[in-house]
PDB file of C-alpha atoms in Angstrom:
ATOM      1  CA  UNK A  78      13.830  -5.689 -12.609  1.00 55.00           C
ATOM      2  CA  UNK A  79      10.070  -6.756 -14.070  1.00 75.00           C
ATOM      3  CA  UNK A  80       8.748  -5.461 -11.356  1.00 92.00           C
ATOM      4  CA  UNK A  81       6.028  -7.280  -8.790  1.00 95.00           C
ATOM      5  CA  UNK A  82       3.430  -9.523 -10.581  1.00 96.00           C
ATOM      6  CA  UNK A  83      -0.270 -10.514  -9.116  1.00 97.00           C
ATOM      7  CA  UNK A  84      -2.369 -13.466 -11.297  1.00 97.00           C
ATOM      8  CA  UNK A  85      -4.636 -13.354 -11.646  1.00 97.00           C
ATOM      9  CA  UNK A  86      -5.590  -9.318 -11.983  1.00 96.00           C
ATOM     10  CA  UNK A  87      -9.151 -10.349 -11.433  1.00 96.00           C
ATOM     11  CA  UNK A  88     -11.192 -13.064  -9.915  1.00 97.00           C
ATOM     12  CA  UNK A  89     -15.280 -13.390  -9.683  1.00 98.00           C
ATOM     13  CA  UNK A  90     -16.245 -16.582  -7.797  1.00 98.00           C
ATOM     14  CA  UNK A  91     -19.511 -17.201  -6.029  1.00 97.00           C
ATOM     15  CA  UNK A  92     -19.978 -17.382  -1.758  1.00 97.00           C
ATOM     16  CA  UNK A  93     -18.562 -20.526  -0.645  1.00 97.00           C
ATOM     17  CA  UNK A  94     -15.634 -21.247  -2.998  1.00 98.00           C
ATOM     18  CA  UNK A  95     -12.052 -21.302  -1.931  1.00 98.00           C
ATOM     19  CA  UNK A  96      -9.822 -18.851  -4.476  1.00 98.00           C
ATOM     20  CA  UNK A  97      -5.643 -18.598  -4.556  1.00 98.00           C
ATOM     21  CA  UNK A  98      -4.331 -15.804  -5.523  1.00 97.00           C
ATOM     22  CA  UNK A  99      -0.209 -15.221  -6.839  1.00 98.00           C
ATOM     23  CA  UNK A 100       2.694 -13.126  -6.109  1.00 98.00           C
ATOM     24  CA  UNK A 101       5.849 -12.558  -7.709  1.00 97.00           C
ATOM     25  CA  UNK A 102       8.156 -10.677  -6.041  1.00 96.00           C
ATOM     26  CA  UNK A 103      10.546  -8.463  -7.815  1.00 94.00           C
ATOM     27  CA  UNK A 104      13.913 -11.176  -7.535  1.00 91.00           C
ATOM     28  CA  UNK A 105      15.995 -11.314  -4.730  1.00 85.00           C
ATOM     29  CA  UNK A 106      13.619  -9.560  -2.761  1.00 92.00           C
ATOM     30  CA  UNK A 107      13.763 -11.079   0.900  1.00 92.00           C
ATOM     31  CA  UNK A 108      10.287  -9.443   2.579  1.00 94.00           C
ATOM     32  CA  UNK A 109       7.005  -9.956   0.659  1.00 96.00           C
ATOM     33  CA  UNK A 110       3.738  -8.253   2.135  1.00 96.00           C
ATOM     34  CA  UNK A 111       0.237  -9.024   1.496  1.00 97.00           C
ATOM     35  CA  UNK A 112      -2.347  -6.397   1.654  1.00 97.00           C
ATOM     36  CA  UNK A 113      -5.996  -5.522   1.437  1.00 97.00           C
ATOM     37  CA  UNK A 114      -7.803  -3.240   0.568  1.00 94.00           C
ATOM     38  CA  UNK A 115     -11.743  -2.237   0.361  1.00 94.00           C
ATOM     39  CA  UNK A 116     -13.170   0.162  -1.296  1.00 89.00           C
ATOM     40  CA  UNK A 117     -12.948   3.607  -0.509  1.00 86.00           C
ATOM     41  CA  UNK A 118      -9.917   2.930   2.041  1.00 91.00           C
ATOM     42  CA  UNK A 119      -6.147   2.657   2.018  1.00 93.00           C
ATOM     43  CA  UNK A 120      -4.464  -1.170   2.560  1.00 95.00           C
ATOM     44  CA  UNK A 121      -4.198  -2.980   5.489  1.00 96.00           C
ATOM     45  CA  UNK A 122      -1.603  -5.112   6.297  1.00 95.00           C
ATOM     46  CA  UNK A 123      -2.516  -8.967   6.139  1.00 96.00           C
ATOM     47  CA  UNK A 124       0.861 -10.779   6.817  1.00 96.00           C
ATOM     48  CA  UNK A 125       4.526 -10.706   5.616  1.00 94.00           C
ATOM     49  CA  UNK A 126       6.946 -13.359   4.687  1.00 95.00           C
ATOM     50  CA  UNK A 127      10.609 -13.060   5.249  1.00 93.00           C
ATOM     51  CA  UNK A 128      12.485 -15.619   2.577  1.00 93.00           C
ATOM     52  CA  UNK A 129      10.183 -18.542   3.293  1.00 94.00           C
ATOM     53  CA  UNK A 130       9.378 -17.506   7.094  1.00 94.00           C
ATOM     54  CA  UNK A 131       6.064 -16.013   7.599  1.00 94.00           C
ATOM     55  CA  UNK A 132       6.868 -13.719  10.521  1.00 93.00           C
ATOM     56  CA  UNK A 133       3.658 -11.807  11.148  1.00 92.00           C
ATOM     57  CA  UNK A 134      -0.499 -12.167  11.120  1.00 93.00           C
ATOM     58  CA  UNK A 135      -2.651  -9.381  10.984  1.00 92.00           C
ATOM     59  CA  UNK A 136      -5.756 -10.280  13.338  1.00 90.00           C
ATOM     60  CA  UNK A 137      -7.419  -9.707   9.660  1.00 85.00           C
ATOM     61  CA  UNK A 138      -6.193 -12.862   8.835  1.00 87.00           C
ATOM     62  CA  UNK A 139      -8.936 -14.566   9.750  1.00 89.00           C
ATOM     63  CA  UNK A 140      -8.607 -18.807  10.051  1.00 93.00           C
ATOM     64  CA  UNK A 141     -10.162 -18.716   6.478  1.00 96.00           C
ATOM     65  CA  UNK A 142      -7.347 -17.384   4.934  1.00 96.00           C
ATOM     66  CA  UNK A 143      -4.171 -19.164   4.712  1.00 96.00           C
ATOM     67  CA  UNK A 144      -0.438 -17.240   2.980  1.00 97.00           C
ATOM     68  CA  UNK A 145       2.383 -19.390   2.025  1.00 96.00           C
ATOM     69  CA  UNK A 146       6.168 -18.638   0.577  1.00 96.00           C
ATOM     70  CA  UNK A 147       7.577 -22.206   0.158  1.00 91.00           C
ATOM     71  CA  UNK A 148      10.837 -21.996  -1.749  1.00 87.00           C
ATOM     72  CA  UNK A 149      11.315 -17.845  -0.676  1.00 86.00           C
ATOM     73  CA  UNK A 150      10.051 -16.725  -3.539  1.00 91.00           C
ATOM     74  CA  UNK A 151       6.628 -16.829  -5.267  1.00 96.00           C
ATOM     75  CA  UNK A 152       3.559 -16.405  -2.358  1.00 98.00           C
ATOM     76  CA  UNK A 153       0.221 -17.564  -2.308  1.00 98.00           C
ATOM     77  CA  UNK A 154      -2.840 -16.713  -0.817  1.00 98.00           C
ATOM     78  CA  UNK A 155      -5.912 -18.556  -0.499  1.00 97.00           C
ATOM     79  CA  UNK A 156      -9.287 -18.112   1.002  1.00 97.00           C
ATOM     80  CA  UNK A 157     -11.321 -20.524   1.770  1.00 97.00           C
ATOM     81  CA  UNK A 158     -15.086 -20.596   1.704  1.00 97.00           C
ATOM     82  CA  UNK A 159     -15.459 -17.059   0.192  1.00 97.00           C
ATOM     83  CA  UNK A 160     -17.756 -14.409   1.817  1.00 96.00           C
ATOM     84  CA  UNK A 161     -19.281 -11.008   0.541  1.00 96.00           C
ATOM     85  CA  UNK A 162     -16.930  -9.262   2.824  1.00 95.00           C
ATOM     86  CA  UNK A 163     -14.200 -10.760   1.442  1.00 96.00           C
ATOM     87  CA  UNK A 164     -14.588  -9.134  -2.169  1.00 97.00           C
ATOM     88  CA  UNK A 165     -11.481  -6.097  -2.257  1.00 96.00           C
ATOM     89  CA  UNK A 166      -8.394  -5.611  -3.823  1.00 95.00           C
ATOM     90  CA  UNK A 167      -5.438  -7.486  -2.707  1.00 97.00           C
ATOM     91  CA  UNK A 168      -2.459  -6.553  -3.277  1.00 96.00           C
ATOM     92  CA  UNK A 169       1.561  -7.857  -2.882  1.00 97.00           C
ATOM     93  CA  UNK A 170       4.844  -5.882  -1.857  1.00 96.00           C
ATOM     94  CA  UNK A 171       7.983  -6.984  -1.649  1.00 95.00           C
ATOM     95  CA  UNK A 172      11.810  -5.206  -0.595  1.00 92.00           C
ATOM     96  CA  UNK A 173      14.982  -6.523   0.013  1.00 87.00           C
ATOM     97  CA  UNK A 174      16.394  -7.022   3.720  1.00 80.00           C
ATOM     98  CA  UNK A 175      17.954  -4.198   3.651  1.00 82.00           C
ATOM     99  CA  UNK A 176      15.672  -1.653   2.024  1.00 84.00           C
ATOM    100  CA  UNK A 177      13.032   0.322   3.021  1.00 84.00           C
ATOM    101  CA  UNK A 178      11.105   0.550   0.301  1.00 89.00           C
ATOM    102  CA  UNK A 179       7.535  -1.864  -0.493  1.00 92.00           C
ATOM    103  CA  UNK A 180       7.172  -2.069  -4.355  1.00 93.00           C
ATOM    104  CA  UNK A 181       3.716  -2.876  -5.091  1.00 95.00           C
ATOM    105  CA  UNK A 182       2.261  -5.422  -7.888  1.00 95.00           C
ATOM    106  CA  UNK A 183      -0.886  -4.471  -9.558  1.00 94.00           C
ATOM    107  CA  UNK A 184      -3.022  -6.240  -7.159  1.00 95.00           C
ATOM    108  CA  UNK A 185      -5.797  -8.694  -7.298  1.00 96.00           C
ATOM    109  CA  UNK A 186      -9.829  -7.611  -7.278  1.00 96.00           C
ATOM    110  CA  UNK A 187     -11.838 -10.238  -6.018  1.00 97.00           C
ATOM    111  CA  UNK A 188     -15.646 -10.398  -6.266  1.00 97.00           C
ATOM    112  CA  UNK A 189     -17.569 -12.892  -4.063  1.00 98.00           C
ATOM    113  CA  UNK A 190     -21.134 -12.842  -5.801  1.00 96.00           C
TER     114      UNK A 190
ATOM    115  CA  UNK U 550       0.787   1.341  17.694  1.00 78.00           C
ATOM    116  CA  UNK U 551       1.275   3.685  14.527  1.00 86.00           C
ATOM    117  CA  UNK U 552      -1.386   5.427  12.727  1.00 93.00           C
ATOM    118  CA  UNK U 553      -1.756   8.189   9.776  1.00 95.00           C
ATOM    119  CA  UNK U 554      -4.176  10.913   9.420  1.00 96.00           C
ATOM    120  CA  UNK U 555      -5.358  12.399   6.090  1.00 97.00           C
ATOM    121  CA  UNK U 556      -7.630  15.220   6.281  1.00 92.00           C
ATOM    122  CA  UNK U 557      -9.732  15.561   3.462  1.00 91.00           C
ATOM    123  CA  UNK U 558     -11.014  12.470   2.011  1.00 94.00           C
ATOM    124  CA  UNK U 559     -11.447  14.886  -1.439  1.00 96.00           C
ATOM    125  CA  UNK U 560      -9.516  18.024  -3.212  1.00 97.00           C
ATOM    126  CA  UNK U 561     -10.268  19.517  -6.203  1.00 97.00           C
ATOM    127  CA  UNK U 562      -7.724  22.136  -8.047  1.00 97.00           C
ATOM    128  CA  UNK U 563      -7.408  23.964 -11.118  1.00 97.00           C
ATOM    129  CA  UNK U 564      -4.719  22.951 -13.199  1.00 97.00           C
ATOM    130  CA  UNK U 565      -2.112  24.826 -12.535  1.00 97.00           C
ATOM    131  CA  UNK U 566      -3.148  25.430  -9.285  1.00 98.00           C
ATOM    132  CA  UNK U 567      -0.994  24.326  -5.818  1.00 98.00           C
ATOM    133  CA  UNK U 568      -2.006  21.156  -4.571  1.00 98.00           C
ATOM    134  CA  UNK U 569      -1.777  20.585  -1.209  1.00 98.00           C
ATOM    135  CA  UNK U 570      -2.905  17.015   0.210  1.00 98.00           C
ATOM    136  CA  UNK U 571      -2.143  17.068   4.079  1.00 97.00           C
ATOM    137  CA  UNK U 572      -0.939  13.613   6.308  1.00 97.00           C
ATOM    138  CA  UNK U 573      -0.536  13.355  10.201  1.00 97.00           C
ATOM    139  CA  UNK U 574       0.925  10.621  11.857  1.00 95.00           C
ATOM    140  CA  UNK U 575       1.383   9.105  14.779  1.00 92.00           C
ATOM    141  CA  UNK U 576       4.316   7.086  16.069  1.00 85.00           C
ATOM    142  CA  UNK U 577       6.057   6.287  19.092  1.00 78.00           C
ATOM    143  CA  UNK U 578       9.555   5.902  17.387  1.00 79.00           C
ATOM    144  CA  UNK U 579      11.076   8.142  14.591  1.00 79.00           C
ATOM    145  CA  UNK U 580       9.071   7.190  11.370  1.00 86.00           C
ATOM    146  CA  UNK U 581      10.230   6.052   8.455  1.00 91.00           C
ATOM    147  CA  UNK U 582       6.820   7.885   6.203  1.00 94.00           C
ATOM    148  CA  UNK U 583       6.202   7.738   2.396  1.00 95.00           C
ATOM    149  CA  UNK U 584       3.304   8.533   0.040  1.00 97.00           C
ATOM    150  CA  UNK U 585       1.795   6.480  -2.753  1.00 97.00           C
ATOM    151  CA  UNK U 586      -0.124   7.520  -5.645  1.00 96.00           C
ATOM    152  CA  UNK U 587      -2.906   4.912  -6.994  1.00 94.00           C
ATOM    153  CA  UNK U 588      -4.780   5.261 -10.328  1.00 91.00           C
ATOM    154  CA  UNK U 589      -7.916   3.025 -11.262  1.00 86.00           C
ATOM    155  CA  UNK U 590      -7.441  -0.966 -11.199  1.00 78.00           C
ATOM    156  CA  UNK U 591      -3.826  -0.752 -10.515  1.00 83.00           C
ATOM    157  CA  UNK U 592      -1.572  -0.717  -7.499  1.00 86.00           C
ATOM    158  CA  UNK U 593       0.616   1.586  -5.501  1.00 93.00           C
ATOM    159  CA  UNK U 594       3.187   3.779  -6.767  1.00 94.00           C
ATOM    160  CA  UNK U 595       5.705   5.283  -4.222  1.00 94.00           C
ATOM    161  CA  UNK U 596       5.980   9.199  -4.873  1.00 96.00           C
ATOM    162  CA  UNK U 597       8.495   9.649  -2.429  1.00 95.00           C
ATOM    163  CA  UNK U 598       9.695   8.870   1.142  1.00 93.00           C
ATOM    164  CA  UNK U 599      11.098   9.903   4.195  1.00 92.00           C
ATOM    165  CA  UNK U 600      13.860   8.117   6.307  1.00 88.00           C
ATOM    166  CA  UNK U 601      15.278  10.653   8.635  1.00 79.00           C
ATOM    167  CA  UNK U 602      17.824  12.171   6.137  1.00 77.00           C
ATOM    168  CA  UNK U 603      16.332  15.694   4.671  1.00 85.00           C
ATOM    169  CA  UNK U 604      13.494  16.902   6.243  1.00 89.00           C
ATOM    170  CA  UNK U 605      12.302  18.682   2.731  1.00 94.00           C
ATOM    171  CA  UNK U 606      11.750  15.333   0.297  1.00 95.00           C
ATOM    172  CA  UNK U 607      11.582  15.543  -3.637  1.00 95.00           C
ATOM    173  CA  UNK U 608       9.750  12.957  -5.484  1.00 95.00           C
ATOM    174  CA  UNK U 609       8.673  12.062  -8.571  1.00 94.00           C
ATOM    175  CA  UNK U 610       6.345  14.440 -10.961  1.00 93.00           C
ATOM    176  CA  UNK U 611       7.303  17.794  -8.923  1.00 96.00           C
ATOM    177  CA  UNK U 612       5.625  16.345  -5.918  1.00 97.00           C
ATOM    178  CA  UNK U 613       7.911  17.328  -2.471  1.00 97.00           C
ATOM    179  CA  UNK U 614       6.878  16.702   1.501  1.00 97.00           C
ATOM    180  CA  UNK U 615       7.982  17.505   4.220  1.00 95.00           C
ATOM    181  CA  UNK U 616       8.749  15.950   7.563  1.00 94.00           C
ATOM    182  CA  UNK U 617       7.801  18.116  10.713  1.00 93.00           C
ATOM    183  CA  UNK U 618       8.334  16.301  14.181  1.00 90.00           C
ATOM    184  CA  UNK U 619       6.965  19.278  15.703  1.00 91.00           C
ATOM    185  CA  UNK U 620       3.325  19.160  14.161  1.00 93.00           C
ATOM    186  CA  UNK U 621       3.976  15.210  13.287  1.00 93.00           C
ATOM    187  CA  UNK U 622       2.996  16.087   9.480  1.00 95.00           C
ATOM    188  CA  UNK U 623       4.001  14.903   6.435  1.00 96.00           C
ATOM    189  CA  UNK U 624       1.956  16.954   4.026  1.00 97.00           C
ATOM    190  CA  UNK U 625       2.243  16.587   0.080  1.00 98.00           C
ATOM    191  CA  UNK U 626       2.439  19.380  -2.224  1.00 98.00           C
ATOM    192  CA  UNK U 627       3.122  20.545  -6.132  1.00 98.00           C
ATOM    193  CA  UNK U 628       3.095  24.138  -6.932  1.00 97.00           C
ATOM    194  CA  UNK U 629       1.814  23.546 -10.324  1.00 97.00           C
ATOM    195  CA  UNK U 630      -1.337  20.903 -10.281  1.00 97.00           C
ATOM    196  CA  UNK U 631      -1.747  18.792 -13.972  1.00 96.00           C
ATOM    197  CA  UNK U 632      -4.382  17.022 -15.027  1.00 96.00           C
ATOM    198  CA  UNK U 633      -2.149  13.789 -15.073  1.00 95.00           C
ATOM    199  CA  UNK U 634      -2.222  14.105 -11.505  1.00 96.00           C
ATOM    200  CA  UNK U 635      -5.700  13.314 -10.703  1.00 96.00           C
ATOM    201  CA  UNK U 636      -5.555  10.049  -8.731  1.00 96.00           C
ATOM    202  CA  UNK U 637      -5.906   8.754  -5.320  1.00 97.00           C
ATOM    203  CA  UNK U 638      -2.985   9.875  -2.821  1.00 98.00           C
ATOM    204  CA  UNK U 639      -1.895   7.426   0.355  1.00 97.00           C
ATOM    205  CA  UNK U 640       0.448   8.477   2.853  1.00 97.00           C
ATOM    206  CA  UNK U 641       1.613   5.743   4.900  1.00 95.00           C
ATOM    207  CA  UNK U 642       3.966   5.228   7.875  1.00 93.00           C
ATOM    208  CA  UNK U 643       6.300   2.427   8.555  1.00 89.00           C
ATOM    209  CA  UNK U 644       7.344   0.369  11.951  1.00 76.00           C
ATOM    210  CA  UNK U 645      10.935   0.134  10.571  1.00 70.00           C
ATOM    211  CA  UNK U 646      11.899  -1.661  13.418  1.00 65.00           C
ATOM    212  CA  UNK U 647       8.970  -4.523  13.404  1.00 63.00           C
ATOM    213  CA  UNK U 648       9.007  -5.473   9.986  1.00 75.00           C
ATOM    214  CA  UNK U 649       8.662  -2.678   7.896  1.00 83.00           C
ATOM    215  CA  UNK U 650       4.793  -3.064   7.373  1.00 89.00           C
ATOM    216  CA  UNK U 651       2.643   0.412   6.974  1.00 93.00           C
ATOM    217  CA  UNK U 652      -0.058   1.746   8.207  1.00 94.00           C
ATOM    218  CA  UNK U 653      -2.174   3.673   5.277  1.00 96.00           C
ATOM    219  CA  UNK U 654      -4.511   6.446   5.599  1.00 96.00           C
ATOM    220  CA  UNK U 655      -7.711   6.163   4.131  1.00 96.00           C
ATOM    221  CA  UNK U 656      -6.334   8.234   1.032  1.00 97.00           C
ATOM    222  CA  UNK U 657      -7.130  11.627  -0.920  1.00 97.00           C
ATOM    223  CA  UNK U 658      -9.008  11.523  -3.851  1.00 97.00           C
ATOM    224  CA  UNK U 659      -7.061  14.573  -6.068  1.00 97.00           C
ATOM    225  CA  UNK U 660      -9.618  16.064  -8.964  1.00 97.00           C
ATOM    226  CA  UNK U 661      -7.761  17.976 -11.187  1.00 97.00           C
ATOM    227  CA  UNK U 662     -10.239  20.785 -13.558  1.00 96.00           C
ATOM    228  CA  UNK U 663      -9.776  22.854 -16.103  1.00 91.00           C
TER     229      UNK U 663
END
């Protein structure tokens, strides 16, 4: 058990460019869980994949940002066209089907200059 | 729709001192509720977690909670506050039967002094 990995731990990139960001879920973990969150608050819930399914959008997830799980494990996440607002921490969880549990990976910060 | 109260966005102790960090919640099916500690630049550690077994839960570093339906709490304590335990506190609440996602507070930032 490695534990949840995020690459990279930090991106800068200027307004306008698209960024991808990666999670690796602890193995044979079914559920992975993408989160945000901005300074001074606690994480909100973005989406969450179950094996390669992606089962559920926060209304966060604005058409800008796009989550995919293609072979059930590894996830990415990509924005597109970077704003100000968009500069936070993001962070990954994953558990298995049966748990109830959400380990978290170190998370991502993002700065949109 | 779930949601989770934490009242005081701040506490400072003295080591040594009881900390007390306090969570509400609200849920309109039996919660499944946990807290996470966060230190600078790096991501959530679970403390410890509720899932309608004991209602007095032990977790890691001498932290305990515990669940009361009747006030819908879930407050954190440790009798004996270090200074290892400065960090930010979340307590969170999760829709066990939708997916498991939670729903975070807006977290307690825990100063520790000497």
């Amino acid at each position: 058990d490695t534990g949840v990995s995020q690459n990279p731990r930090h991106k800068i990139t200027k307004r306008g460019q698209n960024v991808t960001f990666r999670c690796d879920p602890i193995s044979e973990h079914n559920r992975l869980y993408w989160y945000r969150q901005t300074l001074g608050q606690g994480p909100e819930f973005l989406t969450y994949f179950q094996n390669e399914a992606q089962l559920e959008k926060s209304r966060l997830l604005s058409d800008r940002f796009s989550a995919e799980r293609p072979k059930g494990s590894f996830s990415t996440l990509e924005i597109q066209r970077t704003e100000q607002g968009d500069s936070a921490m993001y962070l990954c969880a994953s558990i298995p089907l049966s748990g109830d549990t959400q380990y978290f990976g170190p998370g991502t910060r993002l700065t949109v200059l | 729709a779930q949601s989770v109260t934490q009242l005081g966005s701040h506490v400072s102790v003295s080591e040594g001192a009881l900390v007390l960090l306090r969570c509400n919640y609200s849920s309109s099916v039996p919660p499944y509720l946990f807290w996470y500690v966060q230190y600078p630049n790096q991501g959530l550690q679970l403390l410890l977690k509720y899932t309608s077994a004991a209602t007095l839960v032990k977790g890691i570093n001498g932290f305990e909670a515990e669940f009361k339906k009747s006030e819908t709490s879930f407050h954190l304590t440790k009798p004996s506050a270090h200074m290892s335990d400065a960090a930010e506190y979340f307590c969170a609440v999760s829709d066990r039967g939708g997916g498991n996602k939670l729903t975070f507070g807006t977290g307690t930032q825990l100063k520790v002094e000497l």
